[in-house]
C-alpha cells in the first residue's frame, strides 16, 4: 500500500499548482487531477457531481489533507543521540538549581561565578536542565569555571550543540589547538603550556614564529613574562632582530628581567650614563638619619642629547608620543629597561629614598614613569609600593592634562600589582582621609587584594566606611555620599560571609539618609540584593 | 504539620503575570521584610513591610492570593515574594493558627464558590424557553448562512482566477473577508482566514493555502448540512464556526469527569491585549485528556492557577463534542501537589498516530492531540529534530530550540508531554527521574 504521505504530496502538489494559476485556464488538468489512487478518492468520487470544479478542487484538497493527518507514517532511519557517559559527581540539589537559573540573568556575573566556584569546590555538578542557559553565558570568567561543573552531560551537549563548541576547545589536544585554533585559542593554550612545560612553549613558538603576524608575535612574547628564566634568553635575543619595533621592545623588556642575561647587563650599563645619585650629606642628614628620618639624596638625570640609531634594536622609537618631550621620552625608554634593584645596588640607597629623590629632581616625571614600568615588569614589590606613594607626592603644578592622565594610569597599573598587605593598609588610609581624593586609584588597589578578604581587613574597611559616611556633612555631602556608595558597591562582592550582616546594616544606614538621589537609592538597593544573593549562595552551597 | 508549599521556586515563578512582577517578587523574598508569617495547611500568610504594612494571604488549595496593597497585578509582588520564600525556605514559616484577617477571607471565598455552584445548578435546572431559544438560533443561522454563502463564492473565484493573486495583495483581501465573517457572527472562520493570511512564504505555501481554504469550504459544507449530522458533531461545527458556548450551558450539557488531573503542559500566547493560556490536563486514572483555555486582559490574573507538573483532584466538565477535548474546571478538591511518578502515555508512536486517526475520524476539525510519549530519545538531522521511540520510528518535532530536552535526556529514554498536530510534535514537558521539567515557552 502506498504510504499516504508521498501520494498526498504529489497529488496535493498537482492540485495546488493548478490552483495557483487558476482552474479557468487549466480546467482539463484540474478535472484529471481530481482522480486519484487513494482509498479516500473512491469516497470523493461519490460526492455530488453537480458541484462546481472549484469547489471540488477545494474539497478534494481538504479531504486528502485530513486523510494524511490521520494516517501519517513515520520514517525509521533517524539515529537518536548516543547516550552520555554517566556522571562521576553528585548533582546540585533543586534549590541550588533554581538559584543558578536566577543568577544567570542577574548582574553582575560575579555572583554566578561565585556560585559556580563553590559548586566546583564542593565537587558538585549543575542539573542538566540548566545546561543550555549556562553554555550561552558569555562572561569569560564564568566560561573558565563551567568545564568543571557541567559534568559528563555538559561535555556531551557541547559535542552536539555548535553554540557550545567553545567548551570543547578546552578538551582538545593543546598541540592541535596551537596548530589549528583561532588566535584567542592559541593565546590561551600557549599560556597554559608555558605554565606546565615552558621548553615546549618555546619550541612551539619558534616553529611558527616566521609566519605569525607582528601584533601576534608581541602577544605571544608577552606570555613569556610568566615563569621567565634564562632559558628564554636565546629566543628573546633572536626577537631583538625582528623587523617590528613593538616586538623588539617587548623582547628587550623581557630580557631586562632576566637577571644574568647579557642583554640585561648591557641595558643597565647603558642607562648608568644617564643617571647619577649623591647620597644626603652634612650634619642635618646625619641627625635625621639618627632619628630614623632620612632625607632624600640628590638624583641627577642627564637625558641624551640625541637619539642613537642602535637604540632602535631595543624597540625604542626615535620620536615620542604627542605631548612628550624628546629627551624626556628617551630617558624614560632607556631607564625602563633596567631592573630597579640595579639602582639600589649601584647607589647604595633604598627604593623609598630613590623615589623621594626622583620626585625632587628636574626630570621627575620621566624617571618615575620609567621606574614604574620597570617595577611592574620585574614585579618588584618594594618599588611598586614606593612608587605608588611617590606619585601621590609629585607636584601637580605645571602638569598638563596628558601628564595627569599618565599619572592616574601609572598609579592604577601599580595598584594592580601591589603586595596585598601594602594595598590593605592604603585602602584603610584612603577611607580614613578627610577628603576622598584620587578615588579611582584607591579602588584599583582593591583588585590587588585576593578574595575572599581577611575578616580583620573587611571589618576594618566597613568600620571606616561607616564612620566616613556619618562624618559626611557640608555643602558637597551629596557628592561625597556617591563616593562612599561606590566604595560599598566595589566592596560587597569581596566581603567574607562573616561580614554580610555588617554590610547590610551599613547599607540600611546609608539608605536611611535624607535626600538621596534616585540613582543613589537604586545603587543601594542593588547592593542590598547582591549581599542577600551572596548569603543565599553561601547557604545553599555549603563547603 | 507538613511543609506549607510543595512547589518549587520555578513553579511559583510561573504564577507571575510578567517578568517585572517576578523580579520584584524575588526582591521581597527575604526574611527581613516579613512579619508574623505562618501557615496552617489550608492557607499561608504574612505581613510585608513595604511603603506600608501589607497583609498577604494565599489559599493553598488553588494558590489564589489576596494582598492589601493597591497593585492591580495578580498575584502582586508581595504574594509572589511570600510564595517564593515558602518554596525556597519552608523552615522560615512556622505552623500557626490563622489570624482573623486570614480566616475571614477564606470564609468569604468558600461562600463565593458556594454561590457560584448554586447559580450554575439553578441555571441547569431552569427549564429553557425552548421556543425562544429556537428562534434565536434560527435568526443567527440566517445571518451566518448569508455570510458563508458570500465567502464560498469569493473562495471559488479565487481558485478559478488563481491563488497567485493572493500572493500579491492577499493579506488585505483576506483581512477584508475576515471582518465580514466577524460581522456574520462566524469569528471562528474569521480566525482561520487570518491564519491563512499570516502563513510564511515557504516553498509549499500554495499547498498549505489550498488545504486551509479547502478546510474552510469543508466547514461551510458541514454547516449547510448540519441537521444531517449527529448532535455532538453539530456542536463541533458550531464551535469551529465560532459560536461560543456559555459556561452554564457546558455545565448543563457537557460530560463530567472526576479524576486526579496532572497538568502536563502549558502555553501562553500574548497578542498585546489578550493573553490566552492553554493548559493540557491528563486524568491519571481515566487517561483522558482535557484542554483548559483561560483568557485574561493585560496583566489581569487567570482565574485558575494551573501549574505544570502539579496534580489535583477535580471534576472537569467537557464542552459538548464528538471528541471531547476542551473542558472547564467545575470543582477543585484538595490542594495541588508537585507530582512525581510515571505519567500514562503512548509506548509507541504508532499508538499516537492511531489515536489521532480515531480522533480525526470523530472530529475532523481537531487541530491538536495532547499526549505523553514514553521512553523516547531525541535525535537531530541537518534539517530538523525528532523523537525516536522504542521500535525506532521518528516523530518530527516543531521547529524550535530543543537543547534543553536533549540535555535532560542525555541520550537516554525519557517521557515527554506535548501537542501533536498531525505533522509535528511540540514538546511541553519532560518527566526526568521523578521530576517534571517544563519545556518550550
mmCIF file of C-alpha atoms in Angstrom, chain A residues 3 56 76 83 113 169 173 191 200 219 256 259 267 269 296 312 389 421 513 522:
data_model
loop_
_atom_site.group_PDB
_atom_site.id
_atom_site.type_symbol
_atom_site.label_atom_id
_atom_site.label_comp_id
_atom_site.label_asym_id
_atom_site.label_seq_id
_atom_site.Cartn_x
_atom_site.Cartn_y
_atom_site.Cartn_z
ATOM 1 C CA UNK A 3 2.246 5.467 2.059
ATOM 2 C CA UNK A 56 -14.446 20.023 -5.938
ATOM 3 C CA UNK A 76 12.609 4.808 10.732
ATOM 4 C CA UNK A 83 23.879 8.171 25.488
ATOM 5 C CA UNK A 113 30.918 32.942 39.161
ATOM 6 C CA UNK A 169 38.446 23.736 22.760
ATOM 7 C CA UNK A 173 44.897 18.331 22.462
ATOM 8 C CA UNK A 191 49.742 30.481 28.191
ATOM 9 C CA UNK A 200 57.691 23.103 24.835
ATOM 10 C CA UNK A 219 51.202 38.981 22.293
ATOM 11 C CA UNK A 256 65.958 43.141 31.029
ATOM 12 C CA UNK A 259 68.987 38.903 35.767
ATOM 13 C CA UNK A 267 70.970 47.740 29.191
ATOM 14 C CA UNK A 269 75.374 49.676 31.767
ATOM 15 C CA UNK A 296 66.480 62.373 50.203
ATOM 16 C CA UNK A 312 66.042 51.018 17.810
ATOM 17 C CA UNK A 389 53.120 56.509 47.231
ATOM 18 C CA UNK A 421 49.408 43.880 52.813
ATOM 19 C CA UNK A 513 19.908 59.161 54.892
ATOM 20 C CA UNK A 522 18.839 52.362 43.262
#
